[in-house]
Amino acid sequence: MAHHHDQQHKMTVGMWKECWNTPNVAFHNPNLNELFIKYHDKMLTRPGMRIFVPLCGKAVEMKWLVDQGHKVVGLEAAPVPCKAFFEENNIPYKIHEMKGIHGEKYESLDHNVVIYCCDFFLFSKDVCGEIDGIWDSGGLNSMDVEDRDKYIHRIRSLMGKGCVNLTEFVNFDKSIVDITWSMTKEELEREFGEGFKVEDITQMDAPKRLKDQSCDSLTLFAITKT
């Protein structure tokens, strides 16, 4: 079984990079995330925050956050969406080689948004500095079960006191596809451990664009470093 999960994860990572080379990226939402619109105020508690967006793609929430006066730190495995984010939003940017980690840093000329294109599991606070909030829509959700603890360990290490991590899970229709990438409140509490509070905010039906991909519902959690 473990071998099966490992293979599945490798295929998922490969598919992630390959998908960005296709004209229509099914998992990219051109509109603001429904749960982000309703609950971003749980994360955005003051002006001028630094928000981390793991496995960000070219998420439109990043542009919205910058427009509201916040700074954005994104992390992505594929270079295509990194370039696309800046070019589609007409944001002037430069590309730098990362120091200490193999990868590239895409940064706006006004320094309000930076996207690191590198291995998530090598990323740390030493690279990005202090993080005030996290919008995780599909990052933890896309991790293979065996990699969740490593992923959460990295996320934990980025969260300073008071940091709120909004994490969204997509729940699949088990009658159609046997995929279990979502987590329960109890599982999150166990994985994040002492010093973190987990709040189960809401669950809603998946929008049609996700229903068409066998998704049943969306769940949102707020994870706070106490």
Short mmCIF file of C-alpha atoms in Angstrom, two decimals:
data_model
loop_
_atom_site.label_atom_id
_atom_site.label_comp_id
_atom_site.label_asym_id
_atom_site.label_seq_id
_atom_site.Cartn_x
_atom_site.Cartn_y
_atom_site.Cartn_z
CA MET A 1 0.00 0.00 0.00
CA ALA A 2 2.80 2.42 0.88
CA HIS A 3 4.43 1.75 -2.46
CA HIS A 4 1.14 2.55 -4.20
CA HIS A 5 0.83 5.90 -2.40
CA ASP A 6 4.42 6.79 -3.26
CA GLN A 7 3.83 6.09 -6.92
CA GLN A 8 0.61 8.07 -6.84
CA HIS A 9 2.38 11.06 -5.29
CA LYS A 10 5.16 11.01 -7.88
CA MET A 11 2.58 10.92 -10.64
CA THR A 12 0.71 13.79 -9.01
CA VAL A 13 3.81 15.98 -8.81
CA GLY A 14 4.70 15.16 -12.41
CA MET A 15 1.15 15.82 -13.54
CA TRP A 16 1.19 19.15 -11.68
CA LYS A 17 4.15 20.38 -13.72
CA GLU A 18 2.84 18.89 -16.95
CA CYS A 19 -0.63 20.41 -16.49
CA TRP A 20 0.82 23.92 -16.56
CA ASN A 21 2.06 23.23 -20.09
CA THR A 22 -1.49 22.60 -21.34
CA PRO A 23 -3.74 25.45 -22.60
CA ASN A 24 -6.59 24.83 -20.14
CA VAL A 25 -5.47 24.18 -16.58
CA ALA A 26 -8.48 22.54 -14.93
CA PHE A 27 -7.44 23.21 -11.34
CA HIS A 28 -6.74 26.94 -11.84
CA ASN A 29 -9.64 29.10 -10.71
CA PRO A 30 -9.75 32.41 -12.65
CA ASN A 31 -12.04 33.86 -9.97
CA LEU A 32 -11.45 34.52 -6.29
CA ASN A 33 -11.97 31.40 -4.18
CA GLU A 34 -15.46 31.35 -2.64
CA LEU A 35 -14.21 30.49 0.86
CA PHE A 36 -11.40 33.05 0.62
CA ILE A 37 -13.97 35.77 -0.11
CA LYS A 38 -16.09 34.82 2.91
CA TYR A 39 -13.39 34.15 5.49
CA HIS A 40 -10.18 36.01 4.59
CA ASP A 41 -10.80 38.38 7.52
CA LYS A 42 -9.93 35.52 9.90
CA MET A 43 -6.40 35.64 8.47
CA LEU A 44 -6.08 39.34 7.61
CA THR A 45 -6.13 40.88 11.08
CA ARG A 46 -4.14 44.06 10.38
CA PRO A 47 -2.80 46.15 7.46
CA GLY A 48 0.41 45.32 5.64
CA MET A 49 0.71 41.62 6.46
CA ARG A 50 3.05 39.11 4.75
CA ILE A 51 0.93 36.23 3.45
CA PHE A 52 2.41 32.90 2.37
CA VAL A 53 0.67 30.96 -0.44
CA PRO A 54 2.13 27.43 -0.78
CA LEU A 55 1.94 25.65 -4.15
CA CYS A 56 0.40 28.87 -5.39
CA GLY A 57 0.23 28.38 -9.15
CA LYS A 58 -0.95 31.75 -10.48
CA ALA A 59 -3.68 32.12 -7.84
CA VAL A 60 -5.72 35.30 -8.28
CA GLU A 61 -5.89 35.68 -4.49
CA MET A 62 -2.25 36.82 -4.59
CA LYS A 63 -3.09 39.83 -6.77
CA TRP A 64 -6.08 40.65 -4.56
CA LEU A 65 -3.90 40.56 -1.43
CA VAL A 66 -1.34 42.90 -3.00
CA ASP A 67 -4.11 45.28 -4.10
CA GLN A 68 -5.31 45.40 -0.48
CA GLY A 69 -1.86 46.52 0.68
CA HIS A 70 -0.44 43.19 1.83
CA LYS A 71 2.80 41.52 0.73
CA VAL A 72 2.70 38.04 -0.79
CA VAL A 73 5.20 35.20 -0.63
CA GLY A 74 4.29 32.37 -3.00
CA LEU A 75 5.92 29.00 -3.53
CA GLU A 76 5.52 26.92 -6.67
CA ALA A 77 7.17 23.85 -8.22
CA ALA A 78 6.63 24.77 -11.89
CA PRO A 79 8.07 27.89 -13.59
CA VAL A 80 5.19 28.35 -16.07
CA PRO A 81 2.62 29.73 -13.56
CA CYS A 82 5.27 31.89 -11.87
CA LYS A 83 5.87 33.81 -15.10
CA ALA A 84 2.18 33.75 -16.00
CA PHE A 85 1.15 35.38 -12.72
CA PHE A 86 3.29 38.46 -13.29
CA GLU A 87 2.67 38.72 -17.03
CA GLU A 88 -1.11 38.22 -16.90
CA ASN A 89 -1.40 40.84 -14.15
CA ASN A 90 1.00 43.27 -15.88
CA ILE A 91 3.31 43.33 -12.86
CA PRO A 92 6.95 44.18 -13.74
CA TYR A 93 9.29 41.58 -12.24
CA LYS A 94 12.80 40.17 -12.20
CA ILE A 95 14.06 36.61 -11.87
CA HIS A 96 16.95 35.84 -9.50
CA GLU A 97 18.75 32.60 -8.71
CA MET A 98 17.96 31.49 -5.17
CA LYS A 99 20.78 31.31 -2.65
CA GLY A 100 21.37 28.05 -0.81
CA ILE A 101 18.55 26.19 -2.60
CA HIS A 102 18.30 25.16 -6.23
CA GLY A 103 15.56 27.33 -7.69
CA GLU A 104 14.51 30.76 -8.91
CA LYS A 105 12.96 33.76 -7.20
CA TYR A 106 10.38 35.76 -9.19
CA GLU A 107 10.01 39.18 -7.59
CA SER A 108 7.98 42.26 -8.49
CA LEU A 109 10.03 45.43 -8.90
CA ASP A 110 8.08 47.03 -6.04
CA HIS A 111 8.93 44.00 -3.80
CA ASN A 112 5.26 43.46 -2.90
CA VAL A 113 5.10 39.93 -4.30
CA VAL A 114 7.72 37.22 -4.61
CA ILE A 115 7.22 33.66 -5.85
CA TYR A 116 9.90 31.08 -5.11
CA CYS A 117 10.12 28.29 -7.68
CA CYS A 118 11.79 25.46 -5.77
CA ASP A 119 11.35 22.27 -3.74
CA PHE A 120 8.82 22.97 -0.97
CA PHE A 121 10.57 20.55 1.37
CA LEU A 122 13.77 22.61 1.24
CA PHE A 123 11.96 25.90 1.93
CA SER A 124 12.34 27.60 5.32
CA LYS A 125 11.96 30.85 7.25
CA ASP A 126 15.65 31.48 6.52
CA VAL A 127 14.65 31.91 2.88
CA CYS A 128 11.44 33.93 3.19
CA GLY A 129 11.56 35.66 6.58
CA GLU A 130 8.64 36.16 8.96
CA ILE A 131 5.17 35.08 7.78
CA ASP A 132 2.00 36.67 9.24
CA GLY A 133 -0.66 34.52 7.56
CA ILE A 134 -1.09 31.55 5.21
CA TRP A 135 -3.64 30.87 2.47
CA ASP A 136 -3.35 27.15 1.68
CA SER A 137 -5.81 26.17 -1.04
CA GLY A 138 -4.70 22.83 -2.41
CA GLY A 139 -1.19 22.66 -0.95
CA LEU A 140 -1.66 20.31 1.98
CA ASN A 141 -4.69 18.95 0.13
CA SER A 142 -2.46 17.71 -2.73
CA MET A 143 0.09 15.97 -0.51
CA ASP A 144 0.35 12.22 -0.53
CA VAL A 145 -0.60 10.76 2.87
CA GLU A 146 3.01 9.78 3.53
CA ASP A 147 4.27 13.33 2.93
CA ARG A 148 1.72 15.16 5.09
CA ASP A 149 3.85 15.17 8.23
CA LYS A 150 6.84 16.60 6.32
CA TYR A 151 4.61 19.24 4.74
CA ILE A 152 3.03 20.25 8.04
CA HIS A 153 6.45 20.37 9.72
CA ARG A 154 7.54 22.94 7.11
CA ILE A 155 4.34 24.96 7.49
CA ARG A 156 4.63 24.92 11.30
CA SER A 157 8.18 26.25 11.09
CA LEU A 158 7.03 29.27 9.06
CA MET A 159 4.25 30.28 11.47
CA GLY A 160 5.08 32.88 14.11
CA LYS A 161 2.92 33.61 17.15
CA GLY A 162 -0.57 34.73 16.11
CA CYS A 163 -0.15 33.53 12.51
CA VAL A 164 -3.44 32.23 11.08
CA ASN A 165 -3.28 29.52 8.43
CA LEU A 166 -6.47 29.16 6.37
CA THR A 167 -6.36 25.65 4.88
CA GLU A 168 -8.91 24.46 2.33
CA PHE A 169 -9.57 20.82 1.48
CA VAL A 170 -11.38 19.42 -1.53
CA ASN A 171 -13.43 16.35 -0.64
CA PHE A 172 -13.93 13.88 -3.46
CA ASP A 173 -17.12 11.97 -4.19
CA LYS A 174 -16.10 8.52 -2.96
CA SER A 175 -18.78 6.84 -5.07
CA ILE A 176 -16.90 8.04 -8.16
CA VAL A 177 -13.23 8.11 -7.17
CA ASP A 178 -11.35 6.60 -4.23
CA ILE A 179 -9.16 9.54 -3.22
CA THR A 180 -8.76 10.65 0.39
CA TRP A 181 -6.59 13.75 0.51
CA SER A 182 -8.69 15.72 3.00
CA MET A 183 -8.10 15.67 6.77
CA THR A 184 -10.33 15.95 9.83
CA LYS A 185 -10.00 18.51 12.62
CA GLU A 186 -8.69 15.76 14.91
CA GLU A 187 -6.01 14.73 12.37
CA LEU A 188 -4.90 18.35 11.96
CA GLU A 189 -4.75 18.85 15.74
CA ARG A 190 -2.61 15.74 16.07
CA GLU A 191 -0.29 16.71 13.19
CA PHE A 192 0.18 20.38 14.17
CA GLY A 193 0.47 19.49 17.84
CA GLU A 194 0.91 21.62 20.93
CA GLY A 195 0.88 25.39 20.46
CA PHE A 196 -1.64 25.36 17.61
CA LYS A 197 -5.42 25.82 17.68
CA VAL A 198 -7.50 24.24 14.90
CA GLU A 199 -10.95 25.62 14.07
CA ASP A 200 -13.32 23.85 11.68
CA ILE A 201 -14.83 26.91 9.97
CA THR A 202 -17.22 25.58 7.35
CA GLN A 203 -18.06 23.00 4.72
CA MET A 204 -19.81 23.83 1.46
CA ASP A 205 -20.81 22.06 -1.75
CA ALA A 206 -18.09 22.16 -4.38
CA PRO A 207 -18.70 24.66 -7.22
CA LYS A 208 -19.64 23.23 -10.61
CA ARG A 209 -16.10 23.51 -12.04
CA LEU A 210 -14.96 21.10 -9.29
CA LYS A 211 -18.09 18.93 -9.37
CA ASP A 212 -17.14 18.19 -12.97
CA GLN A 213 -13.87 16.74 -11.61
CA SER A 214 -15.61 14.38 -9.14
CA CYS A 215 -15.27 16.78 -6.19
CA ASP A 216 -18.10 16.71 -3.67
CA SER A 217 -17.48 19.49 -1.14
CA LEU A 218 -14.96 21.99 0.27
CA THR A 219 -13.86 22.24 3.91
CA LEU A 220 -12.05 25.22 5.46
CA PHE A 221 -9.96 25.20 8.64
CA ALA A 222 -8.25 28.04 10.52
CA ILE A 223 -5.02 26.90 12.21
CA THR A 224 -3.58 29.48 14.61
CA LYS A 225 -0.14 29.55 16.27
CA THR A 226 -0.95 30.39 19.91
#
